[in-house]
PDB file of C-alpha atoms in Angstrom:
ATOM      1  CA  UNK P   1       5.838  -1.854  23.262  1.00 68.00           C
ATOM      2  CA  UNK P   2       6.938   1.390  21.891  1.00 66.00           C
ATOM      3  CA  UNK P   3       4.060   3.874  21.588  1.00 89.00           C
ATOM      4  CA  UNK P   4       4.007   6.825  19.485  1.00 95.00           C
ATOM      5  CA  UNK P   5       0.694   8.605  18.718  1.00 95.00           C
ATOM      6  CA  UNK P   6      -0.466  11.458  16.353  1.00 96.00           C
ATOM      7  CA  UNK P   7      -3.498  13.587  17.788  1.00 90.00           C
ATOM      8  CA  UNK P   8      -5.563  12.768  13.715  1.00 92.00           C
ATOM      9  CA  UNK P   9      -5.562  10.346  11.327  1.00 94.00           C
ATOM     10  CA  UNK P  10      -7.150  12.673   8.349  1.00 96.00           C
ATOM     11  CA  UNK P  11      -7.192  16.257   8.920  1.00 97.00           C
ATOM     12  CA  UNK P  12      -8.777  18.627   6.285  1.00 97.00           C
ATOM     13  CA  UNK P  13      -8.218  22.608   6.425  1.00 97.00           C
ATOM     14  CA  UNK P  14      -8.590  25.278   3.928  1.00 97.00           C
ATOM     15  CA  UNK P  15      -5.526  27.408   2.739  1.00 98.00           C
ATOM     16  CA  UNK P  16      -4.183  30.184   4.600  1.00 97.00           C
ATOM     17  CA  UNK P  17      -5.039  28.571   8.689  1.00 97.00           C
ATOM     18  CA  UNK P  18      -2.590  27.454  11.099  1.00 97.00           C
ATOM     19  CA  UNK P  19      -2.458  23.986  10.933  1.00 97.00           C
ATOM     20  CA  UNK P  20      -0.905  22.181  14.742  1.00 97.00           C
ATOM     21  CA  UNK P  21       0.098  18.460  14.060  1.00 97.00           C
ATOM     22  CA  UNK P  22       0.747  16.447  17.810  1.00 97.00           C
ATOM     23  CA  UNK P  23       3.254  13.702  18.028  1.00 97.00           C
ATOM     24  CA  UNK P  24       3.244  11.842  21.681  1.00 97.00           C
ATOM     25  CA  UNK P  25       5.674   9.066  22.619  1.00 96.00           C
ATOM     26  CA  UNK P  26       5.629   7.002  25.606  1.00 94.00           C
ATOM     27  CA  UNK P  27       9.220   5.648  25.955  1.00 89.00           C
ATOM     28  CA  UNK P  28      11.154   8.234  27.379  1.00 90.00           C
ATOM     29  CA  UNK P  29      13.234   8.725  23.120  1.00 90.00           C
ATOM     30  CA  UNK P  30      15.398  11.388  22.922  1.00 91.00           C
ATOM     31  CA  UNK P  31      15.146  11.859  19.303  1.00 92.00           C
ATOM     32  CA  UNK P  32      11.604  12.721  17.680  1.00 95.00           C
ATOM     33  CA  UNK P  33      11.041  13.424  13.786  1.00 96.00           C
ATOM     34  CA  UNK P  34       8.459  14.663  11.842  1.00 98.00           C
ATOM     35  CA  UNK P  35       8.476  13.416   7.967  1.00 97.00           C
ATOM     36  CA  UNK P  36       6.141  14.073   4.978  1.00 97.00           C
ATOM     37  CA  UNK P  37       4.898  11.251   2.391  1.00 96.00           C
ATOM     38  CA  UNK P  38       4.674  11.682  -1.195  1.00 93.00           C
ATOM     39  CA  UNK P  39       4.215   9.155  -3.932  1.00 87.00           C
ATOM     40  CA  UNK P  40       7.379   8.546  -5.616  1.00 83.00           C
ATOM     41  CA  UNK P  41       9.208  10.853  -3.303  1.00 87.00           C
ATOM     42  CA  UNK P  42       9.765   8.474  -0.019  1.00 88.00           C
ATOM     43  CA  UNK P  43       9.745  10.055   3.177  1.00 94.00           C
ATOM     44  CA  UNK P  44      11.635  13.456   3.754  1.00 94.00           C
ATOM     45  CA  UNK P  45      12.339  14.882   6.899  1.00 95.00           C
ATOM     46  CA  UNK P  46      10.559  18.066   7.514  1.00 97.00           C
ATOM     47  CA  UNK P  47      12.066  18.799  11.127  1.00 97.00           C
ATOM     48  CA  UNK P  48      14.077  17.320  14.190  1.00 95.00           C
ATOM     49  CA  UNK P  49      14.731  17.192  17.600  1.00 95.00           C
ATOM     50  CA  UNK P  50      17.330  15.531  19.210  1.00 90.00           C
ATOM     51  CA  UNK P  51      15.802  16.546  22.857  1.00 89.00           C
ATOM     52  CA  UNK P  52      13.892  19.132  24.309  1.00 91.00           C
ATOM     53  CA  UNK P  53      13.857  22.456  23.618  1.00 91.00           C
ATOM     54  CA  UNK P  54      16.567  21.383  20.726  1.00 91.00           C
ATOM     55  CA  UNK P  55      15.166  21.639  16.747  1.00 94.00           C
ATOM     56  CA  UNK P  56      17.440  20.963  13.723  1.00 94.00           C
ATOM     57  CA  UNK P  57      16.180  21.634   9.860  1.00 95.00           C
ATOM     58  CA  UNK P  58      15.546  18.695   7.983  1.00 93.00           C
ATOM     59  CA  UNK P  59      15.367  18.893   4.333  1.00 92.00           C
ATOM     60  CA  UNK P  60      12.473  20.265   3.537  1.00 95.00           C
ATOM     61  CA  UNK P  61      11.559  22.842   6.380  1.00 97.00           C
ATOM     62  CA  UNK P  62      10.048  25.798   4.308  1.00 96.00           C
ATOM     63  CA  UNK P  63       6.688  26.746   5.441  1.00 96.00           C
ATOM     64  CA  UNK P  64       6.412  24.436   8.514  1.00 98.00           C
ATOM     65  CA  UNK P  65       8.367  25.004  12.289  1.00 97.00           C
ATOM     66  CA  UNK P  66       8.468  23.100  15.457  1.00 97.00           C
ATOM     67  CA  UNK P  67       8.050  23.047  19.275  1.00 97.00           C
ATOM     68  CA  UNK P  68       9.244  20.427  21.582  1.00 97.00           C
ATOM     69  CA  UNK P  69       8.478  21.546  24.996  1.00 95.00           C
ATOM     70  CA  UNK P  70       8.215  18.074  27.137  1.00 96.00           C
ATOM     71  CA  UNK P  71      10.228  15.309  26.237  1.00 95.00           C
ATOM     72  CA  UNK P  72       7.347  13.326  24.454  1.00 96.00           C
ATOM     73  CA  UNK P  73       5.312  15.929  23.063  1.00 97.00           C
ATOM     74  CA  UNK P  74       6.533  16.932  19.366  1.00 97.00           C
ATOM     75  CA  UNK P  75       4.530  19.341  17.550  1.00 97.00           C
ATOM     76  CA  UNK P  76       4.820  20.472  13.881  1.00 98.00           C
ATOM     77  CA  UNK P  77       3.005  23.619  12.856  1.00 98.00           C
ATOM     78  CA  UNK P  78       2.220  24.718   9.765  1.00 97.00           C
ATOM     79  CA  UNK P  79       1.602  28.736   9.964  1.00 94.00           C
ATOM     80  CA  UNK P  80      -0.479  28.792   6.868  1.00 97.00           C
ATOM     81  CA  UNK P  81      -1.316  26.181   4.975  1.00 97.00           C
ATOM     82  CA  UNK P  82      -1.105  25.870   1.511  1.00 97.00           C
ATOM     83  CA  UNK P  83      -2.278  23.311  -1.144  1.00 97.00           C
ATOM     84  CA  UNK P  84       1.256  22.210  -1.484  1.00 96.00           C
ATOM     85  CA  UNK P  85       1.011  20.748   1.987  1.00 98.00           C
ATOM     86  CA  UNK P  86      -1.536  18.402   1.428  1.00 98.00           C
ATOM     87  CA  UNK P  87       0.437  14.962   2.020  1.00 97.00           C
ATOM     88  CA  UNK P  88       0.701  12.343   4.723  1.00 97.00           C
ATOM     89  CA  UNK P  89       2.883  13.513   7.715  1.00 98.00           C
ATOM     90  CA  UNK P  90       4.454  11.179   9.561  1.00 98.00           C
ATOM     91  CA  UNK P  91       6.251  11.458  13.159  1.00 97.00           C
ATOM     92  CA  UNK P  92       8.683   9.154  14.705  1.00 96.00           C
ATOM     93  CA  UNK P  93      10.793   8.880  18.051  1.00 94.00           C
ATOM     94  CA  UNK P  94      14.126   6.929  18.660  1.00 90.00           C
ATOM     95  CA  UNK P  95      15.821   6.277  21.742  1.00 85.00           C
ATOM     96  CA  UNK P  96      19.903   7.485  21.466  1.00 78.00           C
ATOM     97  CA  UNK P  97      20.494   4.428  23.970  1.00 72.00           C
ATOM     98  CA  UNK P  98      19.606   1.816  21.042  1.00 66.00           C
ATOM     99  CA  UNK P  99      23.048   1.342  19.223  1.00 65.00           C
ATOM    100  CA  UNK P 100      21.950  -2.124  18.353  1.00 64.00           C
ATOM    101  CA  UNK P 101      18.997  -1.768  15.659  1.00 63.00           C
ATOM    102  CA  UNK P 102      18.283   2.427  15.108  1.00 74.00           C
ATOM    103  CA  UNK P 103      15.385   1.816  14.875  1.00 85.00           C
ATOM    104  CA  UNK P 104      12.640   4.943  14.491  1.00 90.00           C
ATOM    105  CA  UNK P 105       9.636   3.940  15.462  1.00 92.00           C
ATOM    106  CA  UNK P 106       6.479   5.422  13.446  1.00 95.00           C
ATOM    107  CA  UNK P 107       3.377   7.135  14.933  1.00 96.00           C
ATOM    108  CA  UNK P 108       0.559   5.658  11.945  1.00 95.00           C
ATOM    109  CA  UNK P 109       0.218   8.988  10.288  1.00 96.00           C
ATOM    110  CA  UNK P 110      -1.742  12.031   9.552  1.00 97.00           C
ATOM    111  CA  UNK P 111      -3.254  12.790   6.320  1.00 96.00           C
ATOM    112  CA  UNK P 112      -3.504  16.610   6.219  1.00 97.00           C
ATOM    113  CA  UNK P 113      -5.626  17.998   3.354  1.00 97.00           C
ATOM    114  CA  UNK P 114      -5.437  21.551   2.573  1.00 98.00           C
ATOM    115  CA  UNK P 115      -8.277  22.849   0.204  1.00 97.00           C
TER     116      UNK P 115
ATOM    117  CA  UNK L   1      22.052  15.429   2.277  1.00 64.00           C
ATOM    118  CA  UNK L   2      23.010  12.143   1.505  1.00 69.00           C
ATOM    119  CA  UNK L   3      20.862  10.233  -1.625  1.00 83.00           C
ATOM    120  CA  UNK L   4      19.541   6.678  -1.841  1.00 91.00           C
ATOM    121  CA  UNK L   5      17.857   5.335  -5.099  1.00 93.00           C
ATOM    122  CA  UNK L   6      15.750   2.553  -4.820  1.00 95.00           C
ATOM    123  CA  UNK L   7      14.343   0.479  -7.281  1.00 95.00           C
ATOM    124  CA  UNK L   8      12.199  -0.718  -8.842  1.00 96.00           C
ATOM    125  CA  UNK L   9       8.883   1.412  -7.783  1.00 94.00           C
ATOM    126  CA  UNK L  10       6.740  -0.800  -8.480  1.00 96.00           C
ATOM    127  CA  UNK L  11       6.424  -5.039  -8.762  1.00 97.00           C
ATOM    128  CA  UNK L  12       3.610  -6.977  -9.312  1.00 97.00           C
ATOM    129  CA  UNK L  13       4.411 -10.537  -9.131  1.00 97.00           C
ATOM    130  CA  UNK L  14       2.583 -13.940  -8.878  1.00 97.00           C
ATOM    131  CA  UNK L  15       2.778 -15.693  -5.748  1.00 97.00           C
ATOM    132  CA  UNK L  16       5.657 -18.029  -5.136  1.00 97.00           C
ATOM    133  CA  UNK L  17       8.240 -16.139  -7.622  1.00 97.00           C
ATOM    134  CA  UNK L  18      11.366 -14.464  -6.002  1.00 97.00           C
ATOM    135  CA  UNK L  19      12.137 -10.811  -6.604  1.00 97.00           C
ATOM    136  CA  UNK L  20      14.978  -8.609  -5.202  1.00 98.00           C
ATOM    137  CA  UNK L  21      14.592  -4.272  -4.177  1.00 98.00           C
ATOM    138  CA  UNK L  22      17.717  -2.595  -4.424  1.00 97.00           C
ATOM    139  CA  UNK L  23      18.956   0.425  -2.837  1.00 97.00           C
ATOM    140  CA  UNK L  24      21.897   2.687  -4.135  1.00 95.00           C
ATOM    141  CA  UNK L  25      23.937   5.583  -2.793  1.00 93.00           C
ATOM    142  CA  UNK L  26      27.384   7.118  -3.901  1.00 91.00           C
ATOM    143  CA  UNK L  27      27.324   7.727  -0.063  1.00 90.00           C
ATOM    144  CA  UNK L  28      29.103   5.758   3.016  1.00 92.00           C
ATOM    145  CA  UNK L  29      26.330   5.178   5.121  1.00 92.00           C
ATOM    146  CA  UNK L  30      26.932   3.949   8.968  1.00 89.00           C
ATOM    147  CA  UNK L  31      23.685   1.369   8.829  1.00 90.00           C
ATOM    148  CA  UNK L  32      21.164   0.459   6.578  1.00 93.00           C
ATOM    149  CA  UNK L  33      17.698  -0.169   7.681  1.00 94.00           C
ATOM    150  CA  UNK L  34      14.037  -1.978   5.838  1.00 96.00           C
ATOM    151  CA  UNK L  35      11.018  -0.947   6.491  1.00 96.00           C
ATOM    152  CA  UNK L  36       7.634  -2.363   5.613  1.00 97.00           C
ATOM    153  CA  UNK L  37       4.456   0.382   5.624  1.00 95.00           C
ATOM    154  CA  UNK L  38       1.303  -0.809   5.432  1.00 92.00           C
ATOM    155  CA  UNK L  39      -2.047   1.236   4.015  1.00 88.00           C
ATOM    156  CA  UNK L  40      -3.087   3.302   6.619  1.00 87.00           C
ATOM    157  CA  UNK L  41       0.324   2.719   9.539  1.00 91.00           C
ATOM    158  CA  UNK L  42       3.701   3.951   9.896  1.00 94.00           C
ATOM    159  CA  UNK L  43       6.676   2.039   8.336  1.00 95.00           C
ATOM    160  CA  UNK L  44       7.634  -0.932  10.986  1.00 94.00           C
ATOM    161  CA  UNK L  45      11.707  -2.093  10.648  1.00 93.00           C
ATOM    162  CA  UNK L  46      12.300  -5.026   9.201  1.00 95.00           C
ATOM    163  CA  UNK L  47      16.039  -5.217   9.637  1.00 94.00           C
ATOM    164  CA  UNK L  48      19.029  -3.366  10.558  1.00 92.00           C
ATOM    165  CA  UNK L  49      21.978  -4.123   8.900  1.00 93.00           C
ATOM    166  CA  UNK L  50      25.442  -2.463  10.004  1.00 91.00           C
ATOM    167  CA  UNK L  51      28.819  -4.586   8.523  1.00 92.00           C
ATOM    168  CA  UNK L  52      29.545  -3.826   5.328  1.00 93.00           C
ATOM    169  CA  UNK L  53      28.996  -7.433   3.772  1.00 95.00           C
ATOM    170  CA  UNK L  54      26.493  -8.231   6.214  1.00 95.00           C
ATOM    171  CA  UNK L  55      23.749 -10.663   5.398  1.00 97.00           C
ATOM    172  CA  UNK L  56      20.462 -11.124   7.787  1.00 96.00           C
ATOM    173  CA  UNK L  57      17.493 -13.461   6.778  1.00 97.00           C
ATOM    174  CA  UNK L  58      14.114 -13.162   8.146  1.00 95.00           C
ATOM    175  CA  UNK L  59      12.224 -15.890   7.601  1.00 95.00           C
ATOM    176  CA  UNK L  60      11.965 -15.623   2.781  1.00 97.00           C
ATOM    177  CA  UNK L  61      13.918 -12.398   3.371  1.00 97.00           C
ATOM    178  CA  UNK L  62      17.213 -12.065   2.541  1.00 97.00           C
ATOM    179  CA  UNK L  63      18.850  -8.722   3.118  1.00 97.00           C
ATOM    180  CA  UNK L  64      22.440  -7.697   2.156  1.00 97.00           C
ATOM    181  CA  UNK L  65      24.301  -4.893   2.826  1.00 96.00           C
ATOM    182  CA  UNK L  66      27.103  -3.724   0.079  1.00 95.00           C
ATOM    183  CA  UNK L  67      30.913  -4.485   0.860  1.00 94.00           C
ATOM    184  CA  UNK L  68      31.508  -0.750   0.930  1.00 94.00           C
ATOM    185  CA  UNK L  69      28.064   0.025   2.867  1.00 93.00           C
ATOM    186  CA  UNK L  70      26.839   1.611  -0.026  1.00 94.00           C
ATOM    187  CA  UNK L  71      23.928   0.020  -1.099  1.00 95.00           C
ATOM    188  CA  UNK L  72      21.438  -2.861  -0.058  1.00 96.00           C
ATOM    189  CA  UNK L  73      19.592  -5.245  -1.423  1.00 97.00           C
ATOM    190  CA  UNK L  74      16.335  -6.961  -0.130  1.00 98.00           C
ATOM    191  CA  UNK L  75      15.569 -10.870  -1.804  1.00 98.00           C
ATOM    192  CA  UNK L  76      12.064 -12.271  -1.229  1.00 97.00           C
ATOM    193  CA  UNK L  77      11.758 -16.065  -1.831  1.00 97.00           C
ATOM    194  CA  UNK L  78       8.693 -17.895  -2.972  1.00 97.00           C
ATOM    195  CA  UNK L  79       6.149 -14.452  -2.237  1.00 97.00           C
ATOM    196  CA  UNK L  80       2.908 -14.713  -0.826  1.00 97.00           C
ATOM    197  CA  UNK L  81      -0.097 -12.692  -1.142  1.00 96.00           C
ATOM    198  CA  UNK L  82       0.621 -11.438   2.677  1.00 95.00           C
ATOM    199  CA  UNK L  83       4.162  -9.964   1.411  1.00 96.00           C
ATOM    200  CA  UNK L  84       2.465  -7.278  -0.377  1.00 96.00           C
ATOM    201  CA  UNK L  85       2.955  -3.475   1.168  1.00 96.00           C
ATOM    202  CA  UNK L  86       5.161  -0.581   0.544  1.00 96.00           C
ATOM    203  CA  UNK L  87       9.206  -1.577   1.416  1.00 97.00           C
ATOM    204  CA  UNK L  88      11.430   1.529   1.894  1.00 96.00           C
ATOM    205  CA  UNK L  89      14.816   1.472   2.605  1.00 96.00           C
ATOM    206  CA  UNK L  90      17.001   4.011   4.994  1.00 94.00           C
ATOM    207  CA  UNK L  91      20.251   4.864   5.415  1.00 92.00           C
ATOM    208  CA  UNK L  92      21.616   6.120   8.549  1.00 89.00           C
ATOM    209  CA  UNK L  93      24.017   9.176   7.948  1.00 83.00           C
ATOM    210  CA  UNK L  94      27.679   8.888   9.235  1.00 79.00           C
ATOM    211  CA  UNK L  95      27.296  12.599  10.653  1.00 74.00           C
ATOM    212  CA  UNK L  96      24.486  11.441  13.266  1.00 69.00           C
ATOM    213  CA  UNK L  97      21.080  10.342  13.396  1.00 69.00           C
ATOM    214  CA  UNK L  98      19.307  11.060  10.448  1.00 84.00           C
ATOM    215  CA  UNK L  99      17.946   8.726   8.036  1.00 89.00           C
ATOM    216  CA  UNK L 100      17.650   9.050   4.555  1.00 91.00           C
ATOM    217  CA  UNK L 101      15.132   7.036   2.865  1.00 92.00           C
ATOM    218  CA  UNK L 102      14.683   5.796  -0.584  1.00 93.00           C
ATOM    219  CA  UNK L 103      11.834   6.314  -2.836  1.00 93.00           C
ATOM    220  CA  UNK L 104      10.231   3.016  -1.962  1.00 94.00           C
ATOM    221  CA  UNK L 105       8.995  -0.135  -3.426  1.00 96.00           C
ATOM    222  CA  UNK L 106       5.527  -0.927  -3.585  1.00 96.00           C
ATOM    223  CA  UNK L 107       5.157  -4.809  -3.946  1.00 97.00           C
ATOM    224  CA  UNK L 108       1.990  -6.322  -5.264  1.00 97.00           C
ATOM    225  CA  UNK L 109       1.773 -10.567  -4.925  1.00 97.00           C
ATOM    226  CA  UNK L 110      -0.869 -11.835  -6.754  1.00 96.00           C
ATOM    227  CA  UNK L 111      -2.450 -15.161  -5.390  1.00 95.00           C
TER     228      UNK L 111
END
């Protein structure tokens, strides 16, 4: 089965700190993607990678960059948090090679409070 | 960016009636995927549908994807209690391999 682990669950921090987020897959994907989740609002896509070292904008990448170093590490970083970041952040991976279903597969989440 | 509408936000039903989720776009989209998300995890796919016209059913689901693969449409049959959860839909953009996701439906089935 298709692995895909975020280093928290809940995560609280206060405005203004530097805020790492860890994504780790275990099926050799290619593509990785770090989404936020807001009532009402769905999932948008903060950032992606389509492999390492590469990064692409998503929609909503104000206030929040990326590394992707090793193939299944994906890391968003937030380089100071604000209240307007509080929200559940959600990371996925999804293997180029799977033309059949494309599917993402979800990490279960990280629910980032700033205060 | 491409858009997808889905509706309604909310639906509380009683167990055993049938409802139906739509999704919308003025976009093409290359696929269409469902997603269930449960309190607490990650969405999990539900289906994948590709053909414009394409119908899949998963056990009391019945999903359809729009002649001109620009919308979808999700039927549950006789609900149960263990349906309930948050169903989002996601279209996968022609330009690559993006999704954009609806708003989301969050089902209620009352026993």
């Amino acid at each position: 089965d298709v692995k895909v682990t975020q280093s928290s669950r809940y995560l609280v921090k206060r405005t203004g700190e530097k805020v790492f987020l860890e994504c780790v897959q275990d099926m050799d994907h290619e593509n990785m993607f770090w989404y936020r989740q807001d009532p009402g609002l769905g999932l948008r896509l903060i950032y992606f990678s389509y492999d390492v070292k590469m990064k692409e904008k998503g929609d909503i990448p104000e206030g929040y960059s990326v590394s992707r170093e090793k193939k299944e590490r994906f890391s968003l970083i937030l380089e100071s948090a604000s209240t307007n970041q509080t929200s559940m952040y959600l990371c996925a991976s999804r293997s180029t090679l799977d033309r059949r279903t494309y599917e993402q597969y979800f990490g279960p989440g990280t629910r980032l409070t700033v205060t | 960016t491409q858009l997808l509408e889905q509706s309604p936000q909310f639906l509380s039903i009683q167990e055993g009636e049938n409802l139906t989720v739509y999704c919308n776009s003025s976009s093409v989209f290359s696929s269409l995927q469902w997603y269930r998300q449960e309190p607490g995890e990650g969405p999990v796919l539900l289906v994948t549908v590709v053909t414009g016209g394409e119908v899949k059913k998963l056990k009391r689901l019945t999903f359809q994807f729009g002649d001109a693969r620009k919308d979808s449409s999700l039927h549950i049959t006789a609900a149960q209690p263990g349906d309930t959860g948050l169903y989002l839909c996601a279209g996968e953009e022609t330009s690559g391999s993006r999704l954009t996701f609806g708003e989301g439906t969050q089902l209620t089935v009352n026993p």
